[in-house]
Amino acid sequence: MYKIAVLGDYDSIYGFATLGLDTFPVTTHEEAAEELHKLATGGYGIIYITEAWADQLKHEIARYQEEIIPAIIQIPGIAGNTGAGVAGVKKSVEVAVGSDILFSQQ
């Protein structure tokens, strides 16, 4: 069975531990990149990452974009929602169904 991880700044992710998820607080780019790689190759099927850290780790996340596992999902941090996570979901759905079906303007 795959595990679920949450990666980001401490204040944004510590509450996920109460849900039984493994939390990995990071403070530097190098630490975050290393931790992401460990999680992606260490039996984690889902990795939630704060939008702020996902923005800083674009190149590292791209390495896993074509892989089925792990699913790397952006979540808002305590600073608020940047919308980056929603854009990623929209693109994934468009690829899956072959068209722009979400947020169409009529």
Short mmCIF file of C-alpha atoms in Angstrom, two decimals:
data_model
loop_
_atom_site.label_atom_id
_atom_site.label_comp_id
_atom_site.label_asym_id
_atom_site.label_seq_id
_atom_site.Cartn_x
_atom_site.Cartn_y
_atom_site.Cartn_z
CA MET A 1 0.00 0.00 0.00
CA TYR A 2 1.26 3.43 -0.87
CA LYS A 3 1.70 6.16 1.71
CA ILE A 4 0.63 9.82 1.57
CA ALA A 5 3.04 12.69 2.27
CA VAL A 6 2.67 16.43 2.72
CA LEU A 7 5.66 18.64 1.89
CA GLY A 8 5.94 22.35 2.65
CA ASP A 9 6.62 24.92 5.30
CA TYR A 10 5.85 23.77 8.84
CA ASP A 11 3.02 26.21 9.53
CA SER A 12 1.15 25.13 6.38
CA ILE A 13 1.42 21.37 6.83
CA TYR A 14 1.58 20.47 10.53
CA GLY A 15 -2.20 20.00 10.77
CA PHE A 16 -2.12 17.17 8.24
CA ALA A 17 -0.36 14.97 10.81
CA THR A 18 -3.63 14.82 12.78
CA LEU A 19 -5.17 13.13 9.74
CA GLY A 20 -2.48 10.47 9.80
CA LEU A 21 -0.49 11.82 6.86
CA ASP A 22 3.30 11.92 6.95
CA THR A 23 4.46 15.54 7.05
CA PHE A 24 7.82 16.80 5.87
CA PRO A 25 8.52 20.44 6.73
CA VAL A 26 11.30 22.07 4.70
CA THR A 27 13.04 25.43 4.87
CA THR A 28 15.56 25.51 1.99
CA HIS A 29 15.40 24.75 -1.71
CA GLU A 30 18.05 22.04 -1.44
CA GLU A 31 16.27 20.38 1.47
CA ALA A 32 12.92 20.50 -0.35
CA ALA A 33 14.35 19.05 -3.58
CA GLU A 34 16.09 16.25 -1.71
CA GLU A 35 12.99 15.43 0.34
CA LEU A 36 10.77 15.41 -2.77
CA HIS A 37 13.09 12.91 -4.45
CA LYS A 38 13.16 10.69 -1.33
CA LEU A 39 9.37 10.71 -1.14
CA ALA A 40 8.90 10.06 -4.86
CA THR A 41 11.16 7.03 -4.75
CA GLY A 42 10.24 5.89 -1.25
CA GLY A 43 6.80 4.33 -1.53
CA TYR A 44 4.63 7.46 -1.48
CA GLY A 45 1.75 7.30 -3.95
CA ILE A 46 0.49 10.82 -3.25
CA ILE A 47 2.62 13.81 -2.37
CA TYR A 48 0.81 17.00 -1.43
CA ILE A 49 3.07 20.04 -1.78
CA THR A 50 2.32 23.64 -0.96
CA GLU A 51 1.94 25.89 -3.98
CA ALA A 52 4.84 28.08 -2.85
CA TRP A 53 7.26 25.14 -2.73
CA ALA A 54 5.86 23.64 -5.95
CA ASP A 55 6.67 26.92 -7.67
CA GLN A 56 10.26 26.71 -6.45
CA LEU A 57 10.59 23.03 -7.39
CA LYS A 58 9.15 23.14 -10.93
CA HIS A 59 12.12 21.34 -12.49
CA GLU A 60 12.18 18.62 -9.84
CA ILE A 61 8.43 18.05 -10.10
CA ALA A 62 8.68 17.84 -13.91
CA ARG A 63 10.83 14.72 -13.50
CA TYR A 64 7.79 12.88 -12.17
CA GLN A 65 5.10 14.45 -14.35
CA GLU A 66 4.90 11.55 -16.80
CA GLU A 67 4.91 8.93 -14.03
CA ILE A 68 1.70 7.40 -12.74
CA ILE A 69 3.09 7.27 -9.20
CA PRO A 70 3.58 9.48 -7.33
CA ALA A 71 0.76 11.93 -7.90
CA ILE A 72 2.14 15.33 -6.88
CA ILE A 73 -0.72 17.61 -5.92
CA GLN A 74 -0.43 21.29 -5.05
CA ILE A 75 -2.25 22.64 -2.02
CA PRO A 76 -2.54 26.20 -0.69
CA GLY A 77 -0.27 27.23 2.15
CA ILE A 78 -1.05 29.55 5.04
CA ALA A 79 -0.36 32.55 2.80
CA GLY A 80 -3.44 31.64 0.76
CA ASN A 81 -4.35 30.13 -2.57
CA THR A 82 -2.35 31.24 -5.61
CA GLY A 83 -4.55 29.31 -8.04
CA ALA A 84 -1.62 27.21 -9.25
CA GLY A 85 -3.13 23.99 -7.94
CA VAL A 86 -6.43 24.60 -9.75
CA ALA A 87 -4.62 25.30 -13.02
CA GLY A 88 -2.77 22.00 -12.73
CA VAL A 89 -5.98 20.06 -12.14
CA LYS A 90 -7.64 21.78 -15.10
CA LYS A 91 -4.75 20.87 -17.40
CA SER A 92 -4.76 17.24 -16.19
CA VAL A 93 -8.50 16.91 -16.88
CA GLU A 94 -8.10 18.49 -20.31
CA VAL A 95 -5.37 16.01 -21.21
CA ALA A 96 -7.44 13.09 -19.91
CA VAL A 97 -10.58 13.97 -21.88
CA GLY A 98 -8.92 15.65 -24.83
CA SER A 99 -10.60 19.05 -24.59
CA ASP A 100 -11.14 22.16 -22.52
CA ILE A 101 -14.34 21.24 -20.68
CA LEU A 102 -13.75 23.15 -17.46
CA PHE A 103 -14.24 26.85 -17.01
CA SER A 104 -15.61 27.32 -20.51
CA GLN A 105 -17.27 30.66 -21.04
CA GLN A 106 -20.68 30.74 -22.64
#
